Amino acid sequence: MSHASESFGRYWDGFNRDKKAVNGIGDEAFTGIEQRSSDKVVVKTGFRISNLTVDVFATGSNFSGTDDVRTVESSQLFSDVKSGAESLAKTLADNIDEIMLAR
């Protein structure tokens, strides 16, 4: 397990896109921006439980609602996508035993 913890930490140390630690998900977890533009954001939340690591990617875009489907900038977009990625990661972490047994 020590190797998994060290490896996970080293990976996230190199993830320099606004990495933040997240409490309450697995043994340790981080969230960071994978991609961000004025109209699209991809957020990655990764967590570790013992020697298992899991990455969750969530993507969001804002659309103007018109027929030409242009995107519009929103300050709420990152917050919404980050919340979704962390919620999915927490659900996976909390139910990992059942998920792994189902395989």
mmCIF file of C-alpha atoms in Angstrom, residues 12-93:
data_model
loop_
_atom_site.group_PDB
_atom_site.id
_atom_site.type_symbol
_atom_site.label_atom_id
_atom_site.label_comp_id
_atom_site.label_asym_id
_atom_site.label_seq_id
_atom_site.Cartn_x
_atom_site.Cartn_y
_atom_site.Cartn_z
ATOM 1 C CA TRP A 12 -0.940 14.542 -8.232
ATOM 2 C CA ASP A 13 2.195 16.535 -7.333
ATOM 3 C CA GLY A 14 2.799 16.787 -11.084
ATOM 4 C CA PHE A 15 -0.823 17.782 -11.737
ATOM 5 C CA ASN A 16 -0.349 21.534 -11.686
ATOM 6 C CA ARG A 17 -3.806 22.563 -12.851
ATOM 7 C CA ASP A 18 -5.263 24.083 -9.684
ATOM 8 C CA LYS A 19 -4.984 20.858 -7.657
ATOM 9 C CA LYS A 20 -6.925 20.849 -4.372
ATOM 10 C CA ALA A 21 -7.130 18.129 -1.723
ATOM 11 C CA VAL A 22 -10.629 16.782 -1.125
ATOM 12 C CA ASN A 23 -11.661 15.449 2.277
ATOM 13 C CA GLY A 24 -14.077 12.575 2.786
ATOM 14 C CA ILE A 25 -13.292 10.590 -0.361
ATOM 15 C CA GLY A 26 -11.267 7.403 0.126
ATOM 16 C CA ASP A 27 -7.902 7.482 1.887
ATOM 17 C CA GLU A 28 -6.893 10.585 -0.054
ATOM 18 C CA ALA A 29 -8.333 12.527 -2.965
ATOM 19 C CA PHE A 30 -7.606 15.508 -5.173
ATOM 20 C CA THR A 31 -9.512 17.591 -7.705
ATOM 21 C CA GLY A 32 -7.938 19.572 -10.526
ATOM 22 C CA ILE A 33 -8.762 21.268 -13.787
ATOM 23 C CA GLU A 34 -7.915 19.086 -16.768
ATOM 24 C CA GLN A 35 -9.059 21.644 -19.356
ATOM 25 C CA ARG A 36 -10.691 25.047 -19.115
ATOM 26 C CA SER A 37 -11.814 27.611 -21.666
ATOM 27 C CA SER A 38 -14.462 30.309 -21.660
ATOM 28 C CA ASP A 39 -17.158 27.806 -22.614
ATOM 29 C CA LYS A 40 -15.942 24.357 -21.522
ATOM 30 C CA VAL A 41 -14.345 22.795 -18.478
ATOM 31 C CA VAL A 42 -13.051 19.289 -17.744
ATOM 32 C CA VAL A 43 -12.469 18.492 -14.081
ATOM 33 C CA LYS A 44 -10.623 15.436 -12.779
ATOM 34 C CA THR A 45 -11.164 14.045 -9.298
ATOM 35 C CA GLY A 46 -8.894 11.172 -8.323
ATOM 36 C CA PHE A 47 -8.998 9.127 -5.159
ATOM 37 C CA ARG A 48 -7.074 6.302 -3.551
ATOM 38 C CA ILE A 49 -8.362 3.519 -1.317
ATOM 39 C CA SER A 50 -5.546 1.268 -0.146
ATOM 40 C CA ASN A 51 -3.767 0.256 -3.376
ATOM 41 C CA LEU A 52 -6.666 1.121 -5.728
ATOM 42 C CA THR A 53 -6.690 4.469 -7.523
ATOM 43 C CA VAL A 54 -9.660 5.801 -9.467
ATOM 44 C CA ASP A 55 -9.937 8.890 -11.710
ATOM 45 C CA VAL A 56 -13.269 10.538 -12.466
ATOM 46 C CA PHE A 57 -13.547 13.047 -15.305
ATOM 47 C CA ALA A 58 -16.541 15.372 -15.630
ATOM 48 C CA THR A 59 -17.084 17.748 -18.542
ATOM 49 C CA GLY A 60 -19.435 20.679 -18.890
ATOM 50 C CA SER A 61 -20.257 23.258 -21.546
ATOM 51 C CA ASN A 62 -22.598 26.213 -21.610
ATOM 52 C CA PHE A 63 -24.808 26.740 -24.625
ATOM 53 C CA SER A 64 -26.629 29.920 -25.598
ATOM 54 C CA GLY A 65 -29.863 28.078 -26.304
ATOM 55 C CA THR A 66 -30.081 29.392 -29.843
ATOM 56 C CA ASP A 67 -30.242 27.295 -32.989
ATOM 57 C CA ASP A 68 -26.607 28.011 -33.877
ATOM 58 C CA VAL A 69 -25.549 26.402 -30.556
ATOM 59 C CA ARG A 70 -22.911 29.004 -29.683
ATOM 60 C CA THR A 71 -21.454 28.660 -26.236
ATOM 61 C CA VAL A 72 -21.513 31.363 -23.594
ATOM 62 C CA GLU A 73 -19.160 31.963 -20.698
ATOM 63 C CA SER A 74 -20.354 31.221 -17.171
ATOM 64 C CA SER A 75 -18.603 31.648 -13.845
ATOM 65 C CA GLN A 76 -20.830 28.893 -12.441
ATOM 66 C CA LEU A 77 -19.642 26.249 -14.920
ATOM 67 C CA PHE A 78 -16.446 25.218 -13.101
ATOM 68 C CA SER A 79 -18.213 25.032 -9.755
ATOM 69 C CA ASP A 80 -20.984 22.835 -11.167
ATOM 70 C CA VAL A 81 -18.617 20.441 -12.956
ATOM 71 C CA LYS A 82 -16.271 20.227 -9.939
ATOM 72 C CA SER A 83 -19.213 19.405 -7.687
ATOM 73 C CA GLY A 84 -20.355 16.690 -10.098
ATOM 74 C CA ALA A 85 -16.904 15.083 -10.352
ATOM 75 C CA GLU A 86 -16.476 15.039 -6.578
ATOM 76 C CA SER A 87 -19.977 13.670 -6.025
ATOM 77 C CA LEU A 88 -19.360 10.823 -8.475
ATOM 78 C CA ALA A 89 -15.975 10.066 -6.891
ATOM 79 C CA LYS A 90 -17.505 10.008 -3.388
ATOM 80 C CA THR A 91 -20.286 7.661 -4.488
ATOM 81 C CA LEU A 92 -17.759 5.330 -6.116
ATOM 82 C CA ALA A 93 -15.477 5.397 -3.078
#
